[in-house]
């Protein structure tokens, strides 16, 4: 089989242009993705960021590049504002809940990893924890201190005027920073940021380390410079994050990298950013405490891969609006795909006919164009429905789509997709029992009995689907959004 040979084009936020991807070392492509701050569950917007990085890493692997992929876990240092204002999110969560900060970090890290698994996101090479890299952060800071930093009573600050082009990634205007409301007194430039946050006298943080600048905790941006350098080298291939990181976090990482390497190099050849998932009802802010988790979708009877499909239907650089109707539509689309594949499976030993190479090529063309998943999905539909190809050929071709889109269509079954809402009172076997009884009633022309069973099921959130063209016996009634 020919390798997917279309040149891969990726949009580089640094140049604001699509660029051909040229690996530094084709035997080991290196990707770093900013990970979650584990003071709470990830919301489905955060998870969109990892569906995007997973698509990226799947496409890179599929196109023949072995990959080292790092997703860090921010378990210290991220303040309630991305600029240096407010409290440490982890410390604040611990204080509010009265729980041990380390236990909080562990709990939400595990929950995050479970989310990734449920979404079919391939495990990265490593999930390094910020708290396990504090000595390396202190060393990094010591290296850049004399030329690039200055001290204030509350810590060590980075002077952004000491590196070339500060804020090029964000396209900061010269005067923009000046007008920012500056929460830290004494900063030389409003965009200067904390490298080390010294604990206030008399204050005892739960997470605290000794340093040349007094006991305290590292500034948030430092961990990504340190961990990406440690695991991927000073200059690696791709750095990803949500679009919010293009404004503060990534420009600050770049400034630190430039200071440390004494070069104008940003640290990564390509910086990629996914756009936001928005929910007009305002339920997408972790700090407001009201937000949608993957578990909340599952509790309503949605399969996590329906959410993955919903994400793939939008291009990662487009804003995506969340709505229950959209999610329900994605779940129906996923069911149809599964139904089609199951149909093919029953006819898998029909004589082989046709060649699916052109579909592979079209998939490659779509994904190589800056991961255009919305264009890849119709290719999948067309391939599955192509009667010129025998079922076996179509099933074999599915492997390429599963490898890149991660929808697990080769193994997913209709039964998997019939997830029940948390509020469900009837189990699958109860439903089957009732349906058997109803079929018997209908055979006896006892329509009153059959209608009564239908109504009872409906009251329990199960809709009977007589004559469904896809052959489903029933579906869960999804609650209103
Ligand atoms: P955090 O846990 O806040 O550090 O965020 C984890 C990742 O989710 C980062 O890459 C963010 O940029 C990204 N992110 C945050 N909010 C959203 C959103 N609403 N939609 C998409 N990505 C987001
Ligand atoms: Zn980061």
Coordinates of C-alpha atoms and ligand atoms in Angstrom, one line a residue:
X1 CA 0.0 0.0 0.0
X2 CA 1.3 3.4 -0.9
X3 CA 2.1 5.7 2.1
X4 CA -0.1 8.7 2.6
X5 CA 2.1 11.1 0.6
X6 CA 0.3 14.4 0.4
X7 CA 2.6 17.1 2.0
X8 CA 1.3 18.0 5.4
X9 CA 0.4 21.6 5.8
X10 CA -0.1 23.1 9.3
X11 CA -1.2 26.5 10.2
X12 CA 1.5 28.2 12.3
X13 CA 0.2 30.8 14.7
X14 CA 3.7 32.3 14.8
X15 CA 3.6 33.4 11.2
X16 CA -0.2 33.4 10.9
X17 CA 0.2 31.2 7.8
X18 CA -0.2 27.6 6.7
X19 CA 3.3 26.1 6.3
X20 CA 4.6 22.7 5.1
X21 CA 5.5 20.5 8.0
X22 CA 9.2 19.5 7.9
X23 CA 10.2 17.4 10.9
X24 CA 13.5 18.3 12.6
X25 CA 14.1 14.5 12.9
X26 CA 11.8 12.4 10.8
X27 CA 12.6 9.4 13.1
X28 CA 11.2 11.3 16.1
X29 CA 8.7 14.0 15.7
X30 CA 8.3 16.0 19.0
X31 CA 5.1 17.6 20.1
X32 CA 4.3 19.4 23.4
X33 CA 0.7 20.1 24.4
X34 CA -0.1 22.4 27.3
X35 CA -2.0 20.2 29.8
X36 CA -4.8 20.8 32.2
X37 CA -4.7 22.7 35.5
X38 CA -5.9 20.0 37.8
X39 CA -7.9 22.0 40.4
X40 CA -11.2 20.8 39.0
X41 CA -12.6 18.5 36.3
X42 CA -11.8 19.3 32.7
X43 CA -14.8 21.0 31.0
X44 CA -15.7 19.8 27.5
X45 CA -14.0 22.9 26.1
X46 CA -10.7 21.8 27.6
X47 CA -11.3 18.4 26.1
X48 CA -11.8 19.9 22.7
X49 CA -8.1 20.9 23.0
X50 CA -7.1 17.3 23.4
X51 CA -9.3 15.9 20.7
X52 CA -7.4 18.4 18.5
X53 CA -3.9 17.3 19.7
X54 CA -5.0 13.7 19.4
X55 CA -6.0 14.3 15.7
X56 CA -2.7 16.0 15.2
X57 CA -0.7 13.1 16.7
X58 CA -2.7 10.5 14.9
X59 CA -2.2 12.1 11.6
X60 CA 1.5 12.5 12.2
X61 CA 1.8 8.8 13.1
X62 CA -0.4 7.7 10.2
X63 CA 1.9 9.6 7.8
X64 CA 4.8 7.6 9.0
X65 CA 6.5 9.7 11.7
X66 CA 7.2 8.1 15.0
X67 CA 6.2 10.6 17.7
X68 CA 7.1 11.7 21.1
X69 CA 4.1 13.6 22.6
X70 CA 4.1 15.3 25.9
X71 CA 1.1 16.6 27.8
X72 CA 2.0 18.2 31.1
X73 CA -0.1 18.3 34.2
X74 CA -0.2 21.7 35.8
X75 CA -0.5 20.8 39.5
X76 CA 1.0 24.0 40.8
X77 CA 1.5 27.6 39.8
X78 CA -1.5 28.6 37.6
X79 CA -3.0 31.7 39.1
X80 CA -6.7 32.6 38.9
X81 CA -5.7 35.1 36.2
X82 CA -3.3 34.3 33.4
X83 CA -1.5 37.5 34.2
X84 CA 0.1 37.4 37.6
X85 CA -2.9 38.2 39.6
X86 CA -5.0 36.3 42.1
X87 CA -4.4 33.2 43.9
X88 CA -2.8 29.9 42.9
X89 CA -5.8 27.9 41.5
X90 CA -4.6 24.8 43.3
X91 CA -4.2 26.5 46.7
X92 CA -7.5 28.2 46.3
X93 CA -9.3 24.9 45.5
X94 CA -7.7 23.3 48.5
X95 CA -8.7 26.1 50.8
X96 CA -12.2 26.1 49.5
X97 CA -12.8 22.4 49.9
X98 CA -10.7 21.9 53.0
X99 CA -9.0 19.0 51.2
X100 CA -5.3 18.2 50.8
X101 CA -3.9 19.9 47.8
X102 CA -1.9 16.8 46.7
X103 CA -5.1 14.6 46.9
X104 CA -7.0 17.2 44.8
X105 CA -4.3 17.1 42.1
X106 CA -4.3 13.3 42.0
X107 CA -8.0 13.1 41.9
X108 CA -8.4 15.5 39.0
X109 CA -5.4 14.2 37.1
X110 CA -7.0 10.7 37.2
X111 CA -10.3 12.1 36.1
X112 CA -8.6 13.9 33.2
X113 CA -6.9 10.7 32.1
X114 CA -10.2 8.9 32.2
X115 CA -11.7 11.6 30.0
X116 CA -9.0 11.1 27.5
X117 CA -9.5 7.4 27.5
X118 CA -13.3 7.7 27.1
X119 CA -12.8 10.0 24.1
X120 CA -10.4 7.5 22.4
X121 CA -7.5 9.9 22.8
X122 CA -4.2 8.0 22.5
X123 CA -2.0 8.1 25.5
X124 CA 0.9 10.6 25.1
X125 CA 4.4 9.4 25.6
X126 CA 4.4 11.0 29.0
X127 CA 2.3 13.2 31.4
X128 CA 5.0 15.0 33.4
X129 CA 3.8 16.8 36.6
X130 CA 4.9 20.4 37.2
X131 CA 5.5 19.5 40.9
X132 CA 8.0 16.9 39.9
X133 CA 10.1 19.4 38.0
X134 CA 10.6 22.2 40.5
X135 CA 14.4 21.8 41.0
X136 CA 14.8 21.9 37.2
X137 CA 12.6 25.1 37.1
X138 CA 14.8 26.7 39.8
X139 CA 17.9 25.8 37.7
X140 CA 16.4 27.3 34.6
X141 CA 15.5 30.4 36.5
X142 CA 19.0 30.7 37.9
X143 CA 20.4 30.5 34.3
X144 CA 18.3 33.4 33.0
X145 CA 18.2 35.5 36.2
X146 CA 21.1 37.8 35.8
X147 CA 20.3 38.9 32.2
X148 CA 16.6 38.7 32.1
X149 CA 15.0 39.0 35.6
X150 CA 14.6 41.3 38.5
X151 CA 13.4 40.9 42.0
X152 CA 10.4 42.4 43.6
X153 CA 9.3 41.7 47.2
X154 CA 6.9 39.0 46.0
X155 CA 9.3 37.2 43.8
X156 CA 11.4 37.1 40.7
X157 CA 10.1 38.7 37.5
X158 CA 11.0 38.3 33.8
X159 CA 11.8 41.6 32.0
X160 CA 10.1 41.2 28.6
X161 CA 12.2 43.9 27.0
X162 CA 15.3 41.8 27.3
X163 CA 14.3 39.4 24.5
X164 CA 13.7 40.2 20.9
X165 CA 10.1 40.5 19.6
X166 CA 8.3 39.9 22.9
X167 CA 4.6 39.1 22.1
X168 CA 5.1 38.4 18.4
X169 CA 3.0 35.3 18.7
X170 CA 0.1 37.3 20.3
X171 CA 0.7 40.2 17.9
X172 CA 0.9 42.5 20.9
X173 CA 0.9 46.2 20.0
X174 CA 3.6 48.3 21.7
X175 CA 1.0 50.4 23.5
X176 CA -1.3 47.5 24.3
X177 CA 0.6 46.3 27.3
X178 CA 0.8 49.8 28.7
X179 CA -2.9 50.1 29.0
X180 CA -3.3 46.7 30.7
X181 CA -4.4 47.1 34.3
X182 CA -1.4 46.0 36.2
X183 CA -2.1 44.0 39.3
X184 CA 1.5 43.8 40.5
X185 CA 3.2 46.9 41.9
X186 CA 6.7 47.6 40.8
X187 CA 6.8 45.7 37.5
X188 CA 8.9 47.5 35.0
X189 CA 6.7 46.6 32.1
X190 CA 3.0 45.5 32.4
X191 CA 3.8 42.3 30.4
X192 CA 6.6 41.3 32.8
X193 CA 5.7 38.1 34.5
X194 CA 6.6 36.0 37.5
X195 CA 9.3 33.3 37.3
X196 CA 9.2 32.6 41.0
X197 CA 6.4 33.6 43.4
X198 CA 7.8 34.1 46.9
X199 CA 5.4 33.2 49.8
X200 CA 4.4 36.3 51.7
X201 CA 6.0 36.5 55.1
X202 CA 4.1 34.4 57.6
X203 CA 2.2 32.7 54.8
X204 CA 2.5 28.9 54.6
X205 CA 1.4 27.4 51.3
X206 CA 0.5 23.8 51.1
X207 CA 2.9 23.6 48.1
X208 CA 6.1 25.4 48.7
X209 CA 9.7 24.9 47.8
X210 CA 12.9 26.6 48.9
X211 CA 14.7 28.7 46.3
X212 CA 17.4 31.4 46.0
X213 CA 14.5 33.8 46.0
X214 CA 12.9 32.6 49.2
X215 CA 10.4 29.8 49.8
X216 CA 7.6 29.9 47.3
X217 CA 6.3 28.4 44.1
X218 CA 7.2 28.6 40.4
X219 CA 5.4 31.0 38.0
X220 CA 3.1 29.0 35.8
X221 CA 4.8 29.7 32.5
X222 CA 8.1 28.2 33.7
X223 CA 7.0 24.6 33.8
X224 CA 6.2 24.3 30.1
X225 CA 9.6 25.8 29.1
X226 CA 11.4 23.4 31.5
X227 CA 9.5 20.3 30.7
X228 CA 9.4 20.7 26.9
X229 CA 13.1 21.3 27.0
X230 CA 13.8 18.3 29.2
X231 CA 11.7 15.9 27.2
X232 CA 11.9 17.3 23.7
X233 CA 15.0 19.5 23.5
X234 CA 15.4 23.2 23.2
X235 CA 13.9 23.3 19.7
X236 CA 11.2 20.8 18.9
X237 CA 8.6 20.4 16.2
X238 CA 5.1 21.5 17.4
X239 CA 3.7 23.2 20.5
X240 CA -0.1 23.2 21.0
X241 CA -2.6 24.8 23.2
X242 CA -6.0 26.5 23.2
X243 CA -6.2 29.9 21.6
X244 CA -6.2 31.7 24.9
X245 CA -2.6 30.6 25.4
X246 CA -1.6 32.5 22.3
X247 CA -2.0 35.7 24.2
X248 CA 0.0 35.3 27.4
X249 CA 1.1 31.8 28.3
X250 CA 2.9 31.0 25.0
X251 CA 4.5 34.5 24.5
X252 CA 5.9 34.1 28.0
X253 CA 7.1 30.6 27.3
X254 CA 8.8 31.9 24.2
X255 CA 10.5 34.7 26.1
X256 CA 11.8 32.3 28.6
X257 CA 13.1 29.9 25.9
X258 CA 14.8 32.7 24.1
X259 CA 16.4 33.9 27.3
X260 CA 17.6 30.4 28.1
X261 CA 18.9 29.5 24.7
X262 CA 20.4 32.9 24.0
X263 CA 18.9 32.8 20.6
X264 CA 15.8 34.3 18.9
X265 CA 14.3 30.8 18.5
X266 CA 10.9 30.4 20.1
X267 CA 11.4 26.7 21.1
X268 CA 9.0 25.1 18.6
X269 CA 9.0 25.4 14.9
X270 CA 5.2 25.4 14.7
X271 CA 2.8 26.8 17.3
X272 CA -0.7 25.6 16.9
X273 CA -3.9 26.7 18.7
X274 CA -7.4 25.3 18.8
X275 CA -10.2 27.7 18.9
X276 CA -12.7 27.7 21.7
X277 CA -15.8 25.7 22.4
X278 CA -18.4 28.2 23.3
X279 CA -21.6 27.7 25.1
X280 CA -23.9 30.7 24.9
X281 CA -25.4 29.8 28.2
X282 CA -22.0 30.6 29.7
X283 CA -21.4 27.1 31.1
X284 CA -17.8 26.8 30.0
X285 CA -15.9 28.5 32.6
X286 CA -14.0 26.3 35.1
X287 CA -13.4 29.2 37.5
X288 CA -17.1 30.1 37.6
X289 CA -17.7 26.6 38.9
X290 CA -20.5 26.0 36.5
X291 CA -19.4 24.0 33.5
X292 CA -20.1 20.9 31.5
X293 CA -18.0 17.8 32.0
X294 CA -17.7 14.8 29.8
X295 CA -19.3 12.8 32.6
X296 CA -22.3 15.2 32.5
X297 CA -22.8 14.3 28.8
X298 CA -22.5 10.6 29.6
X299 CA -25.0 10.9 32.4
X300 CA -27.5 12.3 29.9
X301 CA -27.0 9.2 27.8
X302 CA -24.5 10.5 25.3
X303 CA -21.6 8.3 24.2
X304 CA -18.2 10.2 24.6
X305 CA -17.4 9.4 21.0
X306 CA -20.5 11.3 19.9
X307 CA -18.7 14.4 21.5
X308 CA -15.5 13.4 19.7
X309 CA -17.5 13.3 16.4
X310 CA -19.0 16.7 17.2
X311 CA -15.5 18.1 17.6
X312 CA -14.4 16.6 14.3
X313 CA -17.3 18.1 12.5
X314 CA -15.8 21.6 13.2
X315 CA -12.3 22.6 12.0
X316 CA -10.0 23.0 15.0
X317 CA -9.4 26.6 14.2
X318 CA -13.0 27.5 14.1
X319 CA -15.0 28.4 17.1
X320 CA -17.5 25.7 17.9
X321 CA -20.7 26.2 19.6
X322 CA -22.0 23.6 22.0
X323 CA -25.7 22.7 22.0
X324 CA -27.6 19.6 23.1
X325 CA -29.2 19.4 19.7
X326 CA -25.9 19.4 18.0
X327 CA -24.6 16.7 20.3
X328 CA -27.8 14.6 19.7
X329 CA -27.3 15.0 15.9
X330 CA -23.7 13.8 16.3
X331 CA -24.8 10.8 18.3
X332 CA -27.3 9.9 15.5
X333 CA -24.6 10.3 12.9
X334 CA -22.3 8.0 14.9
X335 CA -25.1 5.5 15.2
X336 CA -25.6 5.5 11.5
X337 CA -22.0 4.9 10.9
X338 CA -21.9 2.0 13.4
X339 CA -25.0 0.6 11.8
X340 CA -23.4 0.7 8.4
X341 CA -20.3 -0.9 9.6
X342 CA -22.2 -3.7 11.3
X343 CA -24.1 -4.3 8.1
X344 CA -20.8 -4.6 6.2
X345 CA -19.5 -7.0 8.8
X346 CA -22.4 -9.4 8.2
X347 CA -21.4 -9.5 4.6
X348 CA -17.7 -9.5 5.1
X349 CA -17.0 -12.8 3.2
X350 CA -18.6 -11.6 0.0
X351 CA -16.2 -11.9 -3.0
X352 CA -13.6 -9.2 -2.9
X353 CA -14.3 -6.3 -5.3
X354 CA -12.8 -2.9 -6.0
X355 CA -10.0 -0.8 -4.6
X356 CA -10.4 1.8 -1.9
X357 CA -7.1 3.5 -2.6
X358 CA -8.7 6.7 -3.9
X359 CA -10.6 7.1 -0.5
X360 CA -7.3 6.8 1.4
X361 CA -5.9 9.4 -0.9
X362 CA -8.8 11.8 -0.4
X363 CA -8.6 11.3 3.4
X364 CA -5.0 12.1 3.2
X365 CA -5.6 15.2 1.1
X366 CA -8.2 16.5 3.6
X367 CA -6.2 15.8 6.7
X368 CA -3.0 17.1 5.2
X369 CA -4.7 20.4 4.7
X370 CA -4.3 21.6 8.3
X371 CA -6.3 18.7 9.7
X372 CA -9.5 19.4 7.8
X373 CA -11.6 16.8 9.7
X374 CA -14.9 18.3 8.5
X375 CA -13.8 17.4 5.0
X376 CA -12.6 13.9 5.9
X377 CA -15.9 12.8 7.4
X378 CA -17.9 12.9 4.1
X379 CA -15.1 10.8 2.5
X380 CA -15.8 8.2 5.2
X381 CA -19.5 8.3 4.5
X382 CA -18.9 7.9 0.8
X383 CA -16.4 5.1 1.2
X384 CA -18.7 3.1 3.5
X385 CA -21.6 3.5 1.0
X386 CA -19.7 2.7 -2.1
X387 CA -21.3 -0.4 -3.7
X388 CA -18.5 -0.7 -6.2
X389 CA -16.4 -1.9 -3.2
X390 CA -17.1 -5.3 -1.5
X391 CA -17.9 -5.2 2.2
X392 CA -14.5 -6.7 3.0
X393 CA -12.6 -3.9 1.1
X394 CA -14.6 -1.2 2.8
X395 CA -14.0 -2.7 6.2
X396 CA -10.3 -2.9 5.5
X397 CA -10.3 0.8 4.3
X398 CA -11.9 1.7 7.6
X399 CA -8.6 1.1 9.4
X400 CA -7.2 4.4 7.9
X401 CA -10.2 6.4 9.1
X402 CA -10.0 4.8 12.6
X403 CA -6.3 5.5 12.8
X404 CA -6.7 9.2 12.0
X405 CA -10.2 10.1 13.2
X406 CA -10.2 7.8 16.2
X407 CA -13.9 7.0 16.1
X408 CA -13.2 3.3 16.7
X409 CA -15.8 2.3 14.1
X410 CA -14.1 -1.1 13.5
X411 CA -15.0 -2.2 17.0
X412 CA -17.8 0.0 18.3
X413 CA -21.2 -1.7 18.4
X414 CA -24.8 -0.5 18.5
X415 CA -25.0 -1.9 22.1
X416 CA -22.1 0.3 23.1
X417 CA -23.9 3.4 21.8
X418 CA -27.1 2.7 23.7
X419 CA -25.7 4.4 26.8
X420 CA -28.4 5.1 29.3
X421 CA -28.9 8.3 31.2
X422 CA -27.9 8.2 34.8
X423 CA -31.5 8.8 35.7
X424 CA -32.6 5.6 33.9
X425 CA -34.9 3.3 35.9
X426 CA -34.9 0.4 33.4
X427 CA -31.8 -1.7 32.5
X428 CA -31.2 -3.1 29.1
X429 CA -32.5 -6.6 30.0
X430 CA -35.8 -5.1 31.4
X431 CA -36.3 -3.2 28.1
X432 CA -35.6 -6.3 26.0
X433 CA -38.1 -8.3 28.2
X434 CA -40.8 -5.6 27.6
X435 CA -40.1 -5.5 23.9
X436 CA -40.5 -9.3 23.6
X437 CA -43.8 -9.0 25.5
X438 CA -44.9 -6.2 23.2
X439 CA -44.0 -8.1 20.1
X440 CA -46.2 -11.0 21.4
X441 CA -49.0 -8.6 22.1
X442 CA -48.8 -7.2 18.6
X443 CA -48.7 -10.7 17.1
X444 CA -51.9 -11.4 19.0
X445 CA -53.3 -8.1 17.7
X446 CA -53.6 -6.9 21.3
X447 CA -52.9 -3.3 20.4
X448 CA -54.1 -1.9 23.7
X449 CA -51.5 -4.1 25.5
X450 CA -48.8 -3.2 23.0
X451 CA -49.6 0.5 23.3
X452 CA -49.6 0.3 27.1
X453 CA -46.1 -1.3 27.1
X454 CA -44.9 1.4 24.7
X455 CA -46.2 4.1 27.0
X456 CA -44.7 2.6 30.1
X457 CA -41.3 2.4 28.3
X458 CA -41.6 6.0 27.2
X459 CA -42.4 7.1 30.7
X460 CA -39.1 5.4 31.7
X461 CA -37.2 7.3 29.0
X462 CA -37.2 4.6 26.4
X463 CA -38.7 5.3 23.0
X464 CA -39.8 2.3 21.0
X465 CA -38.9 2.7 17.3
X466 CA -41.3 0.8 15.2
X467 CA -40.3 0.6 11.6
X468 CA -37.1 2.5 12.2
X469 CA -35.2 2.5 8.8
X470 CA -32.0 1.7 10.7
X471 CA -33.5 -1.2 12.5
X472 CA -33.2 0.1 16.0
X473 CA -35.7 -1.3 18.4
X474 CA -35.5 1.5 20.8
X475 CA -33.6 4.6 21.7
X476 CA -33.1 6.5 24.9
X477 CA -35.1 9.7 25.2
X478 CA -32.6 12.4 25.7
X479 CA -33.5 15.1 28.3
X480 CA -34.0 18.6 27.1
X481 CA -30.9 20.8 27.3
Ligands
LIG1 P1 -6.5 24.8 31.6 O1 -6.9 23.5 32.3 O2 -7.4 25.9 31.9 O3 -5.1 25.1 31.7 O4 -6.8 24.4 30.0 C1 -6.5 23.3 29.3 C2 -6.5 23.5 27.8 O5 -7.9 23.8 27.4 C3 -5.7 24.7 27.4 O6 -5.0 24.3 26.2 C4 -6.7 25.7 27.1 O7 -6.2 26.7 26.2 C5 -7.9 24.9 26.6 N1 -9.2 25.6 26.7 C6 -9.7 26.3 27.7 N2 -10.9 26.6 27.5 C7 -11.3 26.2 26.3 C8 -12.5 26.2 25.5 N3 -13.6 26.8 25.9 N4 -12.5 25.6 24.3 C9 -11.4 25.0 23.8 N5 -10.2 24.9 24.5 C10 -10.2 25.5 25.8
LIG2 ZN1 2.0 25.4 28.8

